[in-house]
PDB file of C-alpha atoms in Angstrom:
ATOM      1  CA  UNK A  27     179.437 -26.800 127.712  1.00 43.00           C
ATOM      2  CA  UNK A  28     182.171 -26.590 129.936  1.00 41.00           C
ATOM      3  CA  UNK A  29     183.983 -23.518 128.477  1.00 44.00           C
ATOM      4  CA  UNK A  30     180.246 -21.856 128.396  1.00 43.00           C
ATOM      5  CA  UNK A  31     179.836 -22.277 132.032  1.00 40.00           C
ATOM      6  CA  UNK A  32     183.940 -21.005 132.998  1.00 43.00           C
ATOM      7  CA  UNK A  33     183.278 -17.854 130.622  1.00 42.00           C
ATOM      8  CA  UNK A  34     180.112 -17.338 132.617  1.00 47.00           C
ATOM      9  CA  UNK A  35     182.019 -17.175 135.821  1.00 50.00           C
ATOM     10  CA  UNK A  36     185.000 -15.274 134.792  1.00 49.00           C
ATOM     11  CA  UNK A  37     184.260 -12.642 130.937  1.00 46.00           C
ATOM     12  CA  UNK A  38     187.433 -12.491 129.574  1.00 48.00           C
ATOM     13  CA  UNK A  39     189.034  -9.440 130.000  1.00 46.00           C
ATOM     14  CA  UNK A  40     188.816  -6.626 127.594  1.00 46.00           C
ATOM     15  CA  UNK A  41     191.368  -5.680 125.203  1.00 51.00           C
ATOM     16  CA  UNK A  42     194.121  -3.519 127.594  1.00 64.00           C
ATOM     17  CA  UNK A  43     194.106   0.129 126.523  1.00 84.00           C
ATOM     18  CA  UNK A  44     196.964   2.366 127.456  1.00 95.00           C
ATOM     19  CA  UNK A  45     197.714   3.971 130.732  1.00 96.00           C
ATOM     20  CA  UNK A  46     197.792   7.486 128.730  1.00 96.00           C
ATOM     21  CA  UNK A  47     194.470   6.459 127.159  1.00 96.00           C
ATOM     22  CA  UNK A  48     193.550   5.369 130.843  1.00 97.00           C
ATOM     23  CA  UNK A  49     194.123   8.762 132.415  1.00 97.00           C
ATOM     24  CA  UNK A  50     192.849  10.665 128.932  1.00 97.00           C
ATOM     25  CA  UNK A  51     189.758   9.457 129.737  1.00 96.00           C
ATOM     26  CA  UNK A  52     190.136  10.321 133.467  1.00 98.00           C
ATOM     27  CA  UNK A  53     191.008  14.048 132.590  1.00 97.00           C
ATOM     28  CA  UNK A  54     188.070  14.455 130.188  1.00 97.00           C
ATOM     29  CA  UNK A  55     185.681  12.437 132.644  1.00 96.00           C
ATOM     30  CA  UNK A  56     186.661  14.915 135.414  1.00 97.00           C
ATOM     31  CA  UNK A  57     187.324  18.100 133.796  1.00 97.00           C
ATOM     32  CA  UNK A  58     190.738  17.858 134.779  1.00 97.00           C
ATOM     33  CA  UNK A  59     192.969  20.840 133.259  1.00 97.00           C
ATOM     34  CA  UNK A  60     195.984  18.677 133.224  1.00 96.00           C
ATOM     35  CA  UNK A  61     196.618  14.753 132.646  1.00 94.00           C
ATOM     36  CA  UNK A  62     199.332  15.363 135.460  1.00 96.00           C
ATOM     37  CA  UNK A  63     196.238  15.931 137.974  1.00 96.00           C
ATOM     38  CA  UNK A  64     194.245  13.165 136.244  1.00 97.00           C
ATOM     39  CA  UNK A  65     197.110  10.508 136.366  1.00 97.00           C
ATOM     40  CA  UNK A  66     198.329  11.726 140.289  1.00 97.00           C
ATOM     41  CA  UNK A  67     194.245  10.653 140.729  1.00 97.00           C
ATOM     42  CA  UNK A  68     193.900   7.850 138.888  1.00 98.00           C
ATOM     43  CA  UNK A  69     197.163   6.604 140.906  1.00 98.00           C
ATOM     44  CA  UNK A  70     195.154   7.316 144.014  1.00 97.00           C
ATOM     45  CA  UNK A  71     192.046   6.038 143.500  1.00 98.00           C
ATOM     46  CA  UNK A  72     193.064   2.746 141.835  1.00 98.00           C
ATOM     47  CA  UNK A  73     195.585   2.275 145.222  1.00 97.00           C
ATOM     48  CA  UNK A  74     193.076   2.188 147.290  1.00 96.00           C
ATOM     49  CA  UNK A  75     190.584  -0.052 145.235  1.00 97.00           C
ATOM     50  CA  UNK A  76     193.584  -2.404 145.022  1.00 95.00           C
ATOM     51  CA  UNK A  77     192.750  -3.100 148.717  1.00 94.00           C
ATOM     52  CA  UNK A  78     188.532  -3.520 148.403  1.00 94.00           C
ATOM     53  CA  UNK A  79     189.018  -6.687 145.973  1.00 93.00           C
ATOM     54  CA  UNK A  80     189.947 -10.388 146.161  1.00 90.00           C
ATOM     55  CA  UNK A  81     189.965 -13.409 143.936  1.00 90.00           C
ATOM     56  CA  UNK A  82     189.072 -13.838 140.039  1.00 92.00           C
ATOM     57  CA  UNK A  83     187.124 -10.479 139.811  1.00 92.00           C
ATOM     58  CA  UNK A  84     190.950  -8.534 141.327  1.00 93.00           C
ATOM     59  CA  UNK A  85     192.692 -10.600 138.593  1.00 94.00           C
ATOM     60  CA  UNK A  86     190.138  -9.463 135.848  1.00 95.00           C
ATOM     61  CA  UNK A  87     190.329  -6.280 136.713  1.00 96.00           C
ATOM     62  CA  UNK A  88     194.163  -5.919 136.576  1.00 95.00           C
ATOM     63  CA  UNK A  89     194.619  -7.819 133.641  1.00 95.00           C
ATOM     64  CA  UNK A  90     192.122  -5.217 131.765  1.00 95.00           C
ATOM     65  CA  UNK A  91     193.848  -2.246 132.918  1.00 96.00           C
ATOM     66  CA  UNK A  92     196.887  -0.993 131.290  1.00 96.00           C
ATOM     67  CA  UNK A  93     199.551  -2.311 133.366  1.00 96.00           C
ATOM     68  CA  UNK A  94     200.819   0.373 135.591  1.00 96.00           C
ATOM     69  CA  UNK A  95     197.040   0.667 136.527  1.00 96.00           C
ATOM     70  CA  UNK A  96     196.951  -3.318 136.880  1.00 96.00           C
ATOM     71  CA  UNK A  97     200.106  -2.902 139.167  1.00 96.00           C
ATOM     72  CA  UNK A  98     198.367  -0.448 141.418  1.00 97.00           C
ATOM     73  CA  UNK A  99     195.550  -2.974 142.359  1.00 96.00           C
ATOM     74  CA  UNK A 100     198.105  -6.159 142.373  1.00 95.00           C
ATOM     75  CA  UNK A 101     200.333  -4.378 144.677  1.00 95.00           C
ATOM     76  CA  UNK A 102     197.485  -3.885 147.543  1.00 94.00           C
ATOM     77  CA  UNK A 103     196.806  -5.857 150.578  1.00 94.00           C
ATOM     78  CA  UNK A 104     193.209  -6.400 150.686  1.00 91.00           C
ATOM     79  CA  UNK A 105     191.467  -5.119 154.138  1.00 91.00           C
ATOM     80  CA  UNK A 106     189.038  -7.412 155.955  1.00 91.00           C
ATOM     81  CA  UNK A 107     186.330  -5.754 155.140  1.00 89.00           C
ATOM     82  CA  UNK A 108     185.823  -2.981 152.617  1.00 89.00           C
ATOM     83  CA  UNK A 109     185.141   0.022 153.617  1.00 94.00           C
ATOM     84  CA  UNK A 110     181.230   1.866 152.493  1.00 96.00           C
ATOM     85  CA  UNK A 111     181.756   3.851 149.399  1.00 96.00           C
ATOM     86  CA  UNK A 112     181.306   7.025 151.572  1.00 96.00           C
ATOM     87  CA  UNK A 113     184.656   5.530 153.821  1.00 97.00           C
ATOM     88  CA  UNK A 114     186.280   4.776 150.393  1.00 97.00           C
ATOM     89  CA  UNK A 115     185.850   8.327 149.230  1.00 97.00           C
ATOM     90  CA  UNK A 116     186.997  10.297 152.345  1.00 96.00           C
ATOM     91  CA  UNK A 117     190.046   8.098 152.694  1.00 95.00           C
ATOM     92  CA  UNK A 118     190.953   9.145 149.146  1.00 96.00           C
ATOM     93  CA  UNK A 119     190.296  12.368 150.311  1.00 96.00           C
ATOM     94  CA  UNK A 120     192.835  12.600 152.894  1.00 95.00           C
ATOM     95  CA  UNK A 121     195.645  12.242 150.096  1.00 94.00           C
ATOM     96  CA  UNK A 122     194.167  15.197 147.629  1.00 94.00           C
ATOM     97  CA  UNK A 123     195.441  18.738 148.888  1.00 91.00           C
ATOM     98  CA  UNK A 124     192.295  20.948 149.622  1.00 93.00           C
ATOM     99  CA  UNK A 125     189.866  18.616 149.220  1.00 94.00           C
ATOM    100  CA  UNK A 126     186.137  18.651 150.404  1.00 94.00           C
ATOM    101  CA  UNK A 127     183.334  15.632 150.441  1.00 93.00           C
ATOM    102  CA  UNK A 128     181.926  16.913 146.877  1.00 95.00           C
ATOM    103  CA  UNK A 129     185.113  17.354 145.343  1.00 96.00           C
ATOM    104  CA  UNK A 130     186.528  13.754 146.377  1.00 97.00           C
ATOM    105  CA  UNK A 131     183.729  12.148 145.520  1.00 97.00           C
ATOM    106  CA  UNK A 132     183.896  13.948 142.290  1.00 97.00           C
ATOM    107  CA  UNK A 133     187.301  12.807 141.922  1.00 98.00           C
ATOM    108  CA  UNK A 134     187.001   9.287 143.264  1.00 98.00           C
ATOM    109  CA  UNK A 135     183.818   8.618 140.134  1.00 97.00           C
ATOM    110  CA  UNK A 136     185.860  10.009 138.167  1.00 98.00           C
ATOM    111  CA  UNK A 137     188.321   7.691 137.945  1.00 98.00           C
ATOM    112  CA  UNK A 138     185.992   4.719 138.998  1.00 98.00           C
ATOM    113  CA  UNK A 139     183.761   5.714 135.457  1.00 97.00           C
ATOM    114  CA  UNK A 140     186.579   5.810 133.302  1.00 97.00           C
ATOM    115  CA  UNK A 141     187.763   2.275 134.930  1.00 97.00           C
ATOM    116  CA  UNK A 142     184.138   1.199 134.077  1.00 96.00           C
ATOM    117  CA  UNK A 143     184.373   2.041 130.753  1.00 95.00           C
ATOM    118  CA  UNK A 144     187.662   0.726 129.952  1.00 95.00           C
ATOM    119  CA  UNK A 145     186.667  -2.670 131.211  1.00 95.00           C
ATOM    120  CA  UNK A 146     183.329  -2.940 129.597  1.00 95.00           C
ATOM    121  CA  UNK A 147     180.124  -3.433 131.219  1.00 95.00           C
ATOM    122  CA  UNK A 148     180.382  -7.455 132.036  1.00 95.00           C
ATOM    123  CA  UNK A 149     183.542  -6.922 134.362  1.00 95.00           C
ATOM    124  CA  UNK A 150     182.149  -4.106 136.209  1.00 95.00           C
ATOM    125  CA  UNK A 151     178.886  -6.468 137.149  1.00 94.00           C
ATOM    126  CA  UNK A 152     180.920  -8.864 138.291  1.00 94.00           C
ATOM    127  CA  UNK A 153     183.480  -5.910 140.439  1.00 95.00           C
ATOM    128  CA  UNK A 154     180.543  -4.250 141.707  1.00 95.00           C
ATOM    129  CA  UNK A 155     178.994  -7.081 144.181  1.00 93.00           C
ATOM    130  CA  UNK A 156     182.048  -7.469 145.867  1.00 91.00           C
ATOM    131  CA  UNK A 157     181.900  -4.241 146.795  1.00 93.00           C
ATOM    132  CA  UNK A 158     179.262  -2.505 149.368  1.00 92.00           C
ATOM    133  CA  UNK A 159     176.262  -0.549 148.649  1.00 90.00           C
ATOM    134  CA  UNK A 160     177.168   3.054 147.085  1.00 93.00           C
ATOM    135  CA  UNK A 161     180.144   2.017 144.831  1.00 96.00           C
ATOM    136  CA  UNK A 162     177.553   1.850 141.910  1.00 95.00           C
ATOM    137  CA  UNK A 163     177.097   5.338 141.704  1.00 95.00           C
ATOM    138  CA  UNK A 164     180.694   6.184 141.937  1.00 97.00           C
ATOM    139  CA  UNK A 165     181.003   3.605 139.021  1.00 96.00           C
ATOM    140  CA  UNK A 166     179.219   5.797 137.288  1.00 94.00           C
ATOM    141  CA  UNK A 167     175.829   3.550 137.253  1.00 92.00           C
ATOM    142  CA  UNK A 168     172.543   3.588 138.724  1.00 84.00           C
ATOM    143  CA  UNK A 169     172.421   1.509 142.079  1.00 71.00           C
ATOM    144  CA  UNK A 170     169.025  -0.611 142.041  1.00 59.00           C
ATOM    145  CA  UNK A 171     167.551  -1.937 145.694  1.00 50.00           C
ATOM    146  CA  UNK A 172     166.904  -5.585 144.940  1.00 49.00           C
ATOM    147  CA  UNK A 173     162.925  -6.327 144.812  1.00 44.00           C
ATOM    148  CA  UNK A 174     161.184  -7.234 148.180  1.00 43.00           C
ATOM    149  CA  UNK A 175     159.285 -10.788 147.512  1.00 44.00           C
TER     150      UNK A 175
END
């Protein structure tokens, strides 16, 4: 019973794919014409959610990553408070040459989708709270208001 209840806190992470399967997926998510551009995003992207997460759902994450993406989030200082998913997305913004609102948050799900996928559904539910309303969509999933009793 034990072991039932600790896996319900914290899935086990999915099996670790590779970083060039990682950005792969980034590139094709995106529309990316080279995985140069996809991989100088994902590196981005995955810096800055380093800093948005704490505890056993940070760990998770990084130990279902492919390690130089793991590294990225391990290496961050998490803020205080995380910023909204709008913040998140214009900060990311300010690194990308040329970039506008649509095409950062473009960028930003793209990389947050692929990271979805490559973790499986069970870690991202458990990501996604710590988190503030809007990352859901970047995620690459439907953002549900909680019923009104």
């Amino acid at each position: 019973m034990r072991a039932a209840r600790e896996s319900a806190a914290a899935p086990e992470p999915a099996p670790r794919t590779t970083w060039e399967a990682l950005t792969e997926a980034v590139r094709e998510a995106g529309g990316y014409p080279t995985r140069a551009q996809a991989e100088h995003l994902t590196r981005l992207v995955l810096t800055a959610l380093g800093s948005h997460l704490t505890g056993d759902e940070r760990v998770a994450l990084a130990q279902s990553l492919p390690p130089e993406a793991g590294h990225l989030i391990a290496a961050q200082i998490p803020l205080p408070h995380p910023l909204t998913a709008r913040e998140f997305v214009d900060s990311v913004s300010t690194q990308i040459p040329d970039s506008t609102p649509a095409t950062a948050r473009w960028d930003v799900s793209s990389v947050l989708t692929a990271v979805s996928t490559t973790i499986g559904p069970d870690l991202t539910d458990q990501v996604l709270p710590q988190l503030p309303r809007g990352y859901a969509l970047l995620f690459g999933r439907a953002e549900l208001a909680a019923a009104m009793a």
